Tab-separated table of C-alpha atoms and ligand atoms in Angstrom:
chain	number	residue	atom	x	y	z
S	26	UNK	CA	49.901	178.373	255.952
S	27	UNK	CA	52.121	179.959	253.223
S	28	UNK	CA	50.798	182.912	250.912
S	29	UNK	CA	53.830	183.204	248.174
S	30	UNK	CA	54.029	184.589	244.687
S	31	UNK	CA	56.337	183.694	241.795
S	32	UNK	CA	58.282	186.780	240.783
S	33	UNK	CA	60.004	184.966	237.961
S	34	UNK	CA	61.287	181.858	237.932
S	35	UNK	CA	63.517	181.166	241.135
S	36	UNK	CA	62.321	183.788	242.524
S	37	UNK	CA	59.545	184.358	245.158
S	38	UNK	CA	57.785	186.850	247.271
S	39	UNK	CA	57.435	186.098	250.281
S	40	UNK	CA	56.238	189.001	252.472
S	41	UNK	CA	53.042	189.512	254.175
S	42	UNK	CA	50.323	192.503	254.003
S	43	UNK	CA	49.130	194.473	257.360
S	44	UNK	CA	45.595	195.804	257.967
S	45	UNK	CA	46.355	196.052	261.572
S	46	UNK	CA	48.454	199.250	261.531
S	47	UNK	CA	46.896	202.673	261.803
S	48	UNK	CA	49.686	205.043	261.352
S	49	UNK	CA	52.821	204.035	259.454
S	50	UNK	CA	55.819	205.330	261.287
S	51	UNK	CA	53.046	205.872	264.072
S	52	UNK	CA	52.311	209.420	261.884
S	53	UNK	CA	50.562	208.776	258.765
S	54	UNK	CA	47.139	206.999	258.327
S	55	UNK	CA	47.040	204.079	256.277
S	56	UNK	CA	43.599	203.606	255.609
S	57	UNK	CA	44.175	201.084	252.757
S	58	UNK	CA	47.350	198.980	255.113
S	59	UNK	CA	50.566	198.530	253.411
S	60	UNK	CA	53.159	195.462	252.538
S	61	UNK	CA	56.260	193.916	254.052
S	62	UNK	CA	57.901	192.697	250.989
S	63	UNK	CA	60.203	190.018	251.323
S	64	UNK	CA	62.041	187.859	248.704
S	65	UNK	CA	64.119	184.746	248.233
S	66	UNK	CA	65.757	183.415	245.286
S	67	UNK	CA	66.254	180.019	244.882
S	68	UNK	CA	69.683	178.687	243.084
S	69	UNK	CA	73.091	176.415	243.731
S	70	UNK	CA	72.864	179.196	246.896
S	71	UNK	CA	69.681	180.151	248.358
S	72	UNK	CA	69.521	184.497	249.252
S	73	UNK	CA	66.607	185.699	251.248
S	74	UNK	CA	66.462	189.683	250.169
S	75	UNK	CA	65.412	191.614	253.537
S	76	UNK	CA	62.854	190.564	255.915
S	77	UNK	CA	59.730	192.052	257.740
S	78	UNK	CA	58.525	194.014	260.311
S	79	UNK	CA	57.540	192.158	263.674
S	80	UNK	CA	53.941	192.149	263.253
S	81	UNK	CA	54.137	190.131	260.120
S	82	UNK	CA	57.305	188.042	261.104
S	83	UNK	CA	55.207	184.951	261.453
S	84	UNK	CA	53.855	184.575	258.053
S	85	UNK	CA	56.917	185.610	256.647
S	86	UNK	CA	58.645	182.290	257.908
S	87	UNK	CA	56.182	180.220	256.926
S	88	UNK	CA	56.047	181.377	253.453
S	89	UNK	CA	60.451	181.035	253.717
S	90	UNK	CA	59.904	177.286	255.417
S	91	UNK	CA	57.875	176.653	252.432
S	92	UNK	CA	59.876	177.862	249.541
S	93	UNK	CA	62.815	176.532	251.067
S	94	UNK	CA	61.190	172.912	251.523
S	95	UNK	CA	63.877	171.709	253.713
S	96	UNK	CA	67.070	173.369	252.398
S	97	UNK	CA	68.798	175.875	254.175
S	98	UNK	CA	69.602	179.420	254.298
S	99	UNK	CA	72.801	180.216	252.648
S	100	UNK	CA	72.294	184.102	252.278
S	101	UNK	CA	70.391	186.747	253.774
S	102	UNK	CA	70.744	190.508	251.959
S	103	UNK	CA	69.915	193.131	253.949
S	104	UNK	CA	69.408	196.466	251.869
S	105	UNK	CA	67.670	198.559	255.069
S	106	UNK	CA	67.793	198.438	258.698
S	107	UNK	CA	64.948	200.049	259.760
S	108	UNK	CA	62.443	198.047	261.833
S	109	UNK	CA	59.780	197.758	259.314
S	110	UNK	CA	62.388	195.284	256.964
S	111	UNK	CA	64.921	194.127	259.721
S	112	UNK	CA	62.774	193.690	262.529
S	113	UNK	CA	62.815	190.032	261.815
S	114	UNK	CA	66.363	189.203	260.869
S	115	UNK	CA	66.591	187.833	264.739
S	116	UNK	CA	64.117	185.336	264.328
S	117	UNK	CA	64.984	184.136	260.556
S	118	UNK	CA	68.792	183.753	262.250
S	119	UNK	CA	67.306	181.703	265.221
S	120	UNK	CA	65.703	178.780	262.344
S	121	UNK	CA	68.791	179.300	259.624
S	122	UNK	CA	72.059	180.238	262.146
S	123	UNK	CA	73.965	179.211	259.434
S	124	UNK	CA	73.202	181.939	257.115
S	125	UNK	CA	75.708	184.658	256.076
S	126	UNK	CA	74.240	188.432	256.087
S	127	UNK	CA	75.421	190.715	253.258
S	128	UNK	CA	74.990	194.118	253.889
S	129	UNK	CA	77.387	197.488	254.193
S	130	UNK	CA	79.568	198.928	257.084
S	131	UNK	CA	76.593	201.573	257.771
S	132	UNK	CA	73.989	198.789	258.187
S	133	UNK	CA	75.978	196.600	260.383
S	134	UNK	CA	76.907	199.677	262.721
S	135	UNK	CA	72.822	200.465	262.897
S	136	UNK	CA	72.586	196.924	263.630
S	137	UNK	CA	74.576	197.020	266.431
S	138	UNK	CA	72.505	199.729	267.905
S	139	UNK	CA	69.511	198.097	267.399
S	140	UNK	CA	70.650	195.442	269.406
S	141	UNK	CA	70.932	192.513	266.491
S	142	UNK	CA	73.986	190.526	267.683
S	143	UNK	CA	75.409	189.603	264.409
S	144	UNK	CA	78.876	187.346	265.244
S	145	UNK	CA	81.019	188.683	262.675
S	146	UNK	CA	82.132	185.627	260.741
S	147	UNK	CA	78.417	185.966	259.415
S	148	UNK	CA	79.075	189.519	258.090
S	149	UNK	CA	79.663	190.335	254.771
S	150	UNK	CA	80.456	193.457	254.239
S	151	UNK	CA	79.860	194.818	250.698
S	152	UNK	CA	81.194	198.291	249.180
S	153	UNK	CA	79.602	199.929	246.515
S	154	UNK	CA	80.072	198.061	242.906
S	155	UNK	CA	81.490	195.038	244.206
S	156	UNK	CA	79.615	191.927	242.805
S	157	UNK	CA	79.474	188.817	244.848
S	158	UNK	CA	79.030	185.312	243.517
S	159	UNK	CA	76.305	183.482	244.763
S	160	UNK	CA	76.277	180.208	243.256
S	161	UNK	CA	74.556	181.262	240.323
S	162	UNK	CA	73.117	184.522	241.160
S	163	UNK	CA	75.668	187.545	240.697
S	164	UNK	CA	74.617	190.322	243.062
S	165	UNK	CA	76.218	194.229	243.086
S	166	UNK	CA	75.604	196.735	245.600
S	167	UNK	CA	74.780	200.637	244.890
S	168	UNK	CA	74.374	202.459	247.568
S	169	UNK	CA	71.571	205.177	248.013
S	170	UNK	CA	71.944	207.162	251.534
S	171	UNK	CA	68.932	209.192	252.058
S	172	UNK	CA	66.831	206.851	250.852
S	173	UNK	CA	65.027	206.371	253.055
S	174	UNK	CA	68.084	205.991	255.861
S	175	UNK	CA	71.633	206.285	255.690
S	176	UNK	CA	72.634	203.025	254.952
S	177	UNK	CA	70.274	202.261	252.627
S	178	UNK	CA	71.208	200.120	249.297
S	179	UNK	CA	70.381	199.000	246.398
S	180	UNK	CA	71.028	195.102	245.481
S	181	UNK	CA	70.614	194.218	241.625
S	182	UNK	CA	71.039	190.265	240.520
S	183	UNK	CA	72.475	190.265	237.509
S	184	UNK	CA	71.505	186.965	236.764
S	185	UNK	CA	67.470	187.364	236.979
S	186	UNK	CA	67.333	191.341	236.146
S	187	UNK	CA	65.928	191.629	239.449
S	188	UNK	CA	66.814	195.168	241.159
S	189	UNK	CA	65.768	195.127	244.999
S	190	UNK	CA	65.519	198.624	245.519
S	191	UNK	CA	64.488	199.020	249.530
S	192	UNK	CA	62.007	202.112	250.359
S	193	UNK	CA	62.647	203.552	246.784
S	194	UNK	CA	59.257	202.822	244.352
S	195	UNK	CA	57.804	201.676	247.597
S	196	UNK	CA	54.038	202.370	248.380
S	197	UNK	CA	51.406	202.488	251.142
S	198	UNK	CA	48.868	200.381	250.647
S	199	UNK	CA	48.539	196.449	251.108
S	200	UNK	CA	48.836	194.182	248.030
S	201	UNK	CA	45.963	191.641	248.948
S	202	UNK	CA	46.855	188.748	246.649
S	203	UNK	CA	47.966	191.390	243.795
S	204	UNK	CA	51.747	191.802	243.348
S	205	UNK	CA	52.510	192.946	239.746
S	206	UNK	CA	52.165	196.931	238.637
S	207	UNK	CA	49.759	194.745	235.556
S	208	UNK	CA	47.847	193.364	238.097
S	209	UNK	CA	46.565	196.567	239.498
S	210	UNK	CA	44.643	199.619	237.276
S	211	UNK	CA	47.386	201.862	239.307
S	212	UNK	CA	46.538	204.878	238.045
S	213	UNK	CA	42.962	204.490	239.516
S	214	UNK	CA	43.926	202.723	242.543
S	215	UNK	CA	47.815	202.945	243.526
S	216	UNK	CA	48.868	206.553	242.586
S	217	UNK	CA	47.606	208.603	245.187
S	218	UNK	CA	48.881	206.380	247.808
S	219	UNK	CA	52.317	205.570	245.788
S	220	UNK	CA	52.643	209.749	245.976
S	221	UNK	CA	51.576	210.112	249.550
S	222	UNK	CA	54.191	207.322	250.227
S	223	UNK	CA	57.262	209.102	248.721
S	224	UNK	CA	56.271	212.897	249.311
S	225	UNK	CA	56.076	212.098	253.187
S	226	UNK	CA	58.709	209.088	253.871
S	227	UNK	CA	61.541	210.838	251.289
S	228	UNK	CA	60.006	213.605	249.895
S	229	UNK	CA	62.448	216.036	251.532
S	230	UNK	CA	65.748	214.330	250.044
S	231	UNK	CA	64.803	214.713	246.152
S	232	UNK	CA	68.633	215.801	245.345
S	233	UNK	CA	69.063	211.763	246.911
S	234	UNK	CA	66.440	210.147	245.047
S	235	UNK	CA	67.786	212.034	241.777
S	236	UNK	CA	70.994	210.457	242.476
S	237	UNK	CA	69.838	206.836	242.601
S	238	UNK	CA	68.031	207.707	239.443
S	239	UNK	CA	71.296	208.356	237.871
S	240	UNK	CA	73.298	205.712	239.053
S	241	UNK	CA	71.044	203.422	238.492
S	242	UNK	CA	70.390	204.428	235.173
S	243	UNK	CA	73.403	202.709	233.443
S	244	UNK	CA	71.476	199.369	234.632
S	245	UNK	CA	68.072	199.774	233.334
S	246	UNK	CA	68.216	197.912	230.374
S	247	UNK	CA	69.242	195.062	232.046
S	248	UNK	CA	66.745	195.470	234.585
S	249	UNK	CA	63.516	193.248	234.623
S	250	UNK	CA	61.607	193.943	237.915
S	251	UNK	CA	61.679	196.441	240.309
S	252	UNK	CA	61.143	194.793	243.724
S	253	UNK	CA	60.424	197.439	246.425
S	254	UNK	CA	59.898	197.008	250.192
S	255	UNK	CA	56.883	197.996	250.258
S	256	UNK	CA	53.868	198.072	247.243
S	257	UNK	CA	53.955	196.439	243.968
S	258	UNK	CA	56.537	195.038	242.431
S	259	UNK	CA	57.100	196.478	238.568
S	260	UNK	CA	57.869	194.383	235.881
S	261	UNK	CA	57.256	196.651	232.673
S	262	UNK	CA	56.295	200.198	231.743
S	263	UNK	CA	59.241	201.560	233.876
S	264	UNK	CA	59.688	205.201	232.545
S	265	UNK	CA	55.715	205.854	233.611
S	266	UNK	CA	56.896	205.187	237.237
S	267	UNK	CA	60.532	206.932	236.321
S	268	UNK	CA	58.644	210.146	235.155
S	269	UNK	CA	56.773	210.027	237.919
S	270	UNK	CA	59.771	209.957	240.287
S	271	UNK	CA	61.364	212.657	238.605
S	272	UNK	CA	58.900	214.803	239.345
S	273	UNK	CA	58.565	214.354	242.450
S	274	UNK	CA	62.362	214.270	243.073
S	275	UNK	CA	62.471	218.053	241.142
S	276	UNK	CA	59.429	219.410	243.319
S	277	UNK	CA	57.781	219.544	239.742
S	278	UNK	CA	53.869	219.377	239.385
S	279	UNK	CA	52.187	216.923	238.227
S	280	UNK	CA	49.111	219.036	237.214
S	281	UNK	CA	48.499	222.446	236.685
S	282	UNK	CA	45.789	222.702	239.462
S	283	UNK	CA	45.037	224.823	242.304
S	284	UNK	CA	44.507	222.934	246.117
S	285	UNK	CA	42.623	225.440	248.207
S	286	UNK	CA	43.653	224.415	252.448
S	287	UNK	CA	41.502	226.327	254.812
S	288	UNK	CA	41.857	226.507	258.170
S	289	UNK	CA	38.552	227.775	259.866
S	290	UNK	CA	37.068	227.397	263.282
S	291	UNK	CA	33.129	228.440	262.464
S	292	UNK	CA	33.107	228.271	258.693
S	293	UNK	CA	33.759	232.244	257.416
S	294	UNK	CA	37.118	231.495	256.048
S	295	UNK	CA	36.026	227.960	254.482
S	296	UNK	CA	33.156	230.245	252.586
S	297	UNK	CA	36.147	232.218	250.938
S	298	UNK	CA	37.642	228.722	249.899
S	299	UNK	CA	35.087	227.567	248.612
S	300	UNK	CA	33.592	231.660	246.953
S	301	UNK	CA	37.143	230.652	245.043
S	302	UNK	CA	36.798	227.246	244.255
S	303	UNK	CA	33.401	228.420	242.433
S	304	UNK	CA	34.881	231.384	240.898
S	305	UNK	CA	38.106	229.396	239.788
S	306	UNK	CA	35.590	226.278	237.980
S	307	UNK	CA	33.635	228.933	236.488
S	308	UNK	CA	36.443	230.464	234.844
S	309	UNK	CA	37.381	227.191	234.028
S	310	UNK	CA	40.651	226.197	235.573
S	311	UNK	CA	41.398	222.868	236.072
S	312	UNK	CA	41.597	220.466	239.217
S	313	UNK	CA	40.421	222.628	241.943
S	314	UNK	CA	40.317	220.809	245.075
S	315	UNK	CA	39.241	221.732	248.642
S	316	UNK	CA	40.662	220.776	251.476
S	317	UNK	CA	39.923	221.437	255.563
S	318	UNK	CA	42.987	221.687	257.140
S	319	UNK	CA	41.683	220.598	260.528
S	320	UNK	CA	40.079	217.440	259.097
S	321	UNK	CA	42.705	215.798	256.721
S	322	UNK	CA	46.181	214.497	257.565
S	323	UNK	CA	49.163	216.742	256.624
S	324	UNK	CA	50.049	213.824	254.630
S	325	UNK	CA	47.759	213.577	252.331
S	326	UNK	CA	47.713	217.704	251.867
S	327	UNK	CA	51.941	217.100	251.541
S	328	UNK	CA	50.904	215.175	248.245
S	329	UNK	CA	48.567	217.043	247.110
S	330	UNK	CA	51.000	220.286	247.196
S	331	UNK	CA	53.445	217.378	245.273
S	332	UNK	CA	50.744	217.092	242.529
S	333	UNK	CA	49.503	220.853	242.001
S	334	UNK	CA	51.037	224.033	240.791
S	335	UNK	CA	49.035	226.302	243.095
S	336	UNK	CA	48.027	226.734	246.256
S	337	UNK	CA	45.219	228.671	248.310
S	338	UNK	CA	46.393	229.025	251.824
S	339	UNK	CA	43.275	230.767	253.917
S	340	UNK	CA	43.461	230.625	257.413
S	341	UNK	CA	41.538	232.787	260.204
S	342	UNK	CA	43.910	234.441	263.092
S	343	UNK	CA	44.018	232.948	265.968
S	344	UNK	CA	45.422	234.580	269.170
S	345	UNK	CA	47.724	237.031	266.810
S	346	UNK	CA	48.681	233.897	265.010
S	347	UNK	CA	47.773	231.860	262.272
S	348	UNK	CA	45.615	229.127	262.978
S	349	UNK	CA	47.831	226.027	264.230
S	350	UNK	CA	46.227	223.165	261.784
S	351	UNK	CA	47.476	225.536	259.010
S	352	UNK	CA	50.983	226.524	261.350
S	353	UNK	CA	51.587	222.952	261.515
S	354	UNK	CA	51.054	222.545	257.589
S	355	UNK	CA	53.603	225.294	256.763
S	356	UNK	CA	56.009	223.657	258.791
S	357	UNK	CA	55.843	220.106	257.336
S	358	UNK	CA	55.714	221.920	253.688
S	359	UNK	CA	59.327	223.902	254.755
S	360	UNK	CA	60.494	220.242	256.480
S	361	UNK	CA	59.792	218.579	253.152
S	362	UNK	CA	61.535	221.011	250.714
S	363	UNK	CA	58.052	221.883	249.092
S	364	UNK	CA	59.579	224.280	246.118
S	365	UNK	CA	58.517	225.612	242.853
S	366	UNK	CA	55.126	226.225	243.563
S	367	UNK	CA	52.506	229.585	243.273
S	368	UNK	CA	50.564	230.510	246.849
S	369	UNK	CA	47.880	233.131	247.070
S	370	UNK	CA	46.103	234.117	250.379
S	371	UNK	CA	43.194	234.493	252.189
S	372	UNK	CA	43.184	235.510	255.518
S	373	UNK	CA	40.261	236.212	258.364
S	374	UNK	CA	40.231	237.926	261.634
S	375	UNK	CA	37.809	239.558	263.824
S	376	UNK	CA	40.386	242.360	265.564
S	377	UNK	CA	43.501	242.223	264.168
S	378	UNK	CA	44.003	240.276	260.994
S	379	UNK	CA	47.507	239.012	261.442
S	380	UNK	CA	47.563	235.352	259.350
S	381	UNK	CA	47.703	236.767	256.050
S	382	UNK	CA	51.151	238.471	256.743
S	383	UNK	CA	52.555	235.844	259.162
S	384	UNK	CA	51.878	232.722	256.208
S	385	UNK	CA	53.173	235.689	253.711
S	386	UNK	CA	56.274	235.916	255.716
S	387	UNK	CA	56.426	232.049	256.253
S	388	UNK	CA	56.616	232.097	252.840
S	389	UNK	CA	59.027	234.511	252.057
S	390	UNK	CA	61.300	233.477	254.762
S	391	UNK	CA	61.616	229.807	254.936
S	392	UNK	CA	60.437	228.178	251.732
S	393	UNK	CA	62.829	227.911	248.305
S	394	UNK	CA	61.394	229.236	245.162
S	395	UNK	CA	58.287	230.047	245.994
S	396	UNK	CA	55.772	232.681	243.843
S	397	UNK	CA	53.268	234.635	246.083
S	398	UNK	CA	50.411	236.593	244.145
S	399	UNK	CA	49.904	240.008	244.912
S	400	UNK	CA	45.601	239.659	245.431
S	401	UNK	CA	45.667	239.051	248.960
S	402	UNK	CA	41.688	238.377	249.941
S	403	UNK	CA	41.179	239.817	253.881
S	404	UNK	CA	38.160	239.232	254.933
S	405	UNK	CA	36.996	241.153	258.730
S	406	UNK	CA	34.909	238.026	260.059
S	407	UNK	CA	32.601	237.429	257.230
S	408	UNK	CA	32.784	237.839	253.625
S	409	UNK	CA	30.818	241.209	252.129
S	410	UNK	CA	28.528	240.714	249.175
S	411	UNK	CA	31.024	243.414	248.113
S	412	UNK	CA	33.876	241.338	248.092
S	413	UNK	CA	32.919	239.351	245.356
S	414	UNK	CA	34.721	241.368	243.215
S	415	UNK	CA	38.172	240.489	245.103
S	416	UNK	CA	37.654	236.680	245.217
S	417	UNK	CA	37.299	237.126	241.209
S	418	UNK	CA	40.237	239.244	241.133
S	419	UNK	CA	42.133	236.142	243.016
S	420	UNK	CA	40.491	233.609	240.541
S	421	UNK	CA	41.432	236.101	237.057
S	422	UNK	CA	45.377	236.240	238.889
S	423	UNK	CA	45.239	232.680	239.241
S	424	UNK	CA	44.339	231.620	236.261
S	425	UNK	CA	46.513	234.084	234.280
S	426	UNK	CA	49.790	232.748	236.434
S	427	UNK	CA	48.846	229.273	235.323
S	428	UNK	CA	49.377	230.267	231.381
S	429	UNK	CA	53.094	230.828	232.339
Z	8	LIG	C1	40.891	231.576	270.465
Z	8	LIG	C2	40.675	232.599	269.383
Z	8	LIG	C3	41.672	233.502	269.126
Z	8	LIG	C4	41.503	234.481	268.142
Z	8	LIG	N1	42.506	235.384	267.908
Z	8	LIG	C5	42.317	236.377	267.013
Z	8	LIG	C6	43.310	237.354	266.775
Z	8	LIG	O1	44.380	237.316	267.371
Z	8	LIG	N2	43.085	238.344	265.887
Z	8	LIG	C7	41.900	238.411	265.199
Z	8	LIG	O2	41.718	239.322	264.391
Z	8	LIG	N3	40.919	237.491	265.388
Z	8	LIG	C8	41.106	236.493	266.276
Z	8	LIG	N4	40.137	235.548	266.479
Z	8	LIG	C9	38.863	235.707	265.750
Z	8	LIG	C10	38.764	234.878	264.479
Z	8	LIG	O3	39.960	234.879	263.744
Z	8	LIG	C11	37.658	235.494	263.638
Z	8	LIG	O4	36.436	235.504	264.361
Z	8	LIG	C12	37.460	234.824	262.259
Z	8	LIG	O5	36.480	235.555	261.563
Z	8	LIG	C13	37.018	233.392	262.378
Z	8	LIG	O6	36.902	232.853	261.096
Z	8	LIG	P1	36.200	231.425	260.859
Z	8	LIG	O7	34.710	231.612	260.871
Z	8	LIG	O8	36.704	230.977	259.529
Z	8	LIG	O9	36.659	230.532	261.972
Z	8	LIG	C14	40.283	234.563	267.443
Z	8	LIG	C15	39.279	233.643	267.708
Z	8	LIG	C16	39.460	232.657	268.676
Z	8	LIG	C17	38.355	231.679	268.952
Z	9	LIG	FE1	62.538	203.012	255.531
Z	10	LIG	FE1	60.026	200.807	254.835
């Protein structure tokens, strides 16, 4: 049975939405599933724009048997090899072997490695900027390496405004019958996971995604809808999802806001974090939020450093070290090109306090543009009554560093 939408006229989607997978790249939770988006445009030519990963390939041809109601294949565009799009090119080739593949040098040699045997009269190899007639869609290449892979592109048909724009503006989370950005109340129920997307799959090659934006941004005016790979396509109120990106691309906050992370093995530390979080509401700074680093995925704390200003970082020593939940957090931030950000610390030990000075020097060391405040909270096991004073001295440093 088919399950297609109408992206404009000629123009369908035809991916499919999976529940199934737990962990997207077989690292990050997906609670909420995500989409396989697949397109074809109907014309003089017929162009099928990517296909899906394995797990969906089956509905995927049967929604393409069905919008294609007995013609054939002339085209298949493929913007990005990875197996989450091109899994299924193999299977699509075995029910339309005579369709020709468009795609760039890049994508045909990652092909090859990923064992698609592609004879090479079917190639068509595109460079950047050159347009290609097909029947009467006009298609023209940009290329955007980094984004997510290197041979990732861009494919934009001039005739229909529709810009197919791979991994970039893509999103976690399945569509379930929605597909427009005006179907959805996205601020309530696509951001987070939009953000989560981005900040983890590309979040480390913002100078790339910066790049599109600027090629890209002779086109925009002719541009109608943004069809990602993955989420919902967008078909108005483009600079809202532009800002966004630029953000995010700059390592710019969206909020001012301070995340607290603490990393705690029988609750001392987490009393600090949350001593702070008190102390910060009652002074009234804004979006304070708490997190356990042992109990949430680095992925969602990755966007939630993406959205903030500030950061708590309080972590208890463990073995001269600082705890490994909050190690391993560090380490993704540095691998992602977290920048531009304030950290203050709180740090716990029971003999010899060493996490406070190892993050500090974590900090210092490895991370770009990064403020640390000078009220450094130690606490020897427990928190003193006494110390109440230098969790308010935190909050007052805090809050003052956010007026700048
Ligand atoms: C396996 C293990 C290793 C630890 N290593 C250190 C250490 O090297 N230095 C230190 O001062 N405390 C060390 N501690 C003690 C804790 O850091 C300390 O008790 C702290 O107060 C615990 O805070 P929490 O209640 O937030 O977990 C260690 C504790 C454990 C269980
Ligand atoms: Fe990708
Ligand atoms: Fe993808």
């Amino acid at each position: 049975m088919h399950i297609v939408r109408e992206v404009t006229e000629g123009l369908y989607w035809i991916g499919a939405n999976d529940h199934r997978l737990t962990l997207f790249e077989n690292i990050h939770p997906i609670p909420e599933g995500v989409s396989y988006n697949s397109y074809i445009a109907l014309g003089e030519k017929t162009i099928l724009f990517d296909t899906v990963d394995w797990d969906a390939c089956r509905q995927m041809l049967e929604n393409l048997k069905y919008v294609l109601d007995g013609r054939d294949l002339d085209y298949i565009v493929i913007n990005h090899w990875e197996p989450d799009h091109a899994a299924s090119l193999q299977e699509v080739l075995i029910e339309y072997p005579n369709a020709k593949i468009i795609g760039n040098l890049k994508g045909f040699q990652l092909a090859e490695q990923f064992g698609f045997h592609i004879d090479e009269e079917k190639k068509i190899i595109v460079n950047e900027g050159d347009v290609i007639d097909a029947g009467n869609h006009q298609l023209t290449f940009l290329f955007m390496p980094m984004v997510h892979w290197p041979e990732a592109m861009v494919t934009f048909d001039l005739s229909n405004g529709a810009l197919f724009t791979a991994d970039a503006f893509g999103s976690f989370k399945a569509l379930d019958g929605k597909l427009f950005n005006d179907e959805v109340d996205y601020d309530r129920d696509w951001l987070d996971e939009n953000r989560r997307y981005l900040t983890n799959i590309v979040g480390k090659y913002g100078p790339h995604i910066r790049k599109i934006l600027k090629k890209a941004a002779p086109l925009l005016d002719q541009v109608k809808f943004i069809c990602p790979l993955h989420g919902l396509v967008w078909r108005n109120n483009f600079s809202y999802l532009l800002e966004k990106y630029e953000l995010w691309a700059n390592y710019e906050p969206e909020q001012k806001g301070v995340m607290i992370c603490y990393a705690s093995m029988y609750g001392n530390t987490e009393q600090a974090a949350q001593a702070l979080a008190a102390k910060l509401c009652d002074l009234g700074v804004p979006n304070v939020s708490v997190f356990d680093v042992s109990n949430t995925h680095v992925s969602y704390l990755i966007a939630e450093v993406f959205k903030k200003s500030h950061v708590v970082l309080a972590s208890c020593t463990y073995n001269l070290g600082i705890f490994p939940v909050m190690k391993n957090f560090l380490e993704d931030m540095k691998a992602l090109n977290v920048q531009n950000r304030t950290f203050a610390i709180i740090e716990n030990g029971s003999w010899a306090i060493r996490s406070g000075d190892l993050i500090s020097q974590f900090l210092d060391e490895q991370m770009k543009t990064i403020t640390v405040l000078n009220d450094r909270v130690t606490i020897a096991s427990h928190l003193k009554e006494g110390q109440n004073e230098e969790i308010e001295d935190l909050a007052l440093e805090i809050k003052e560093s956010m007026r700048g």
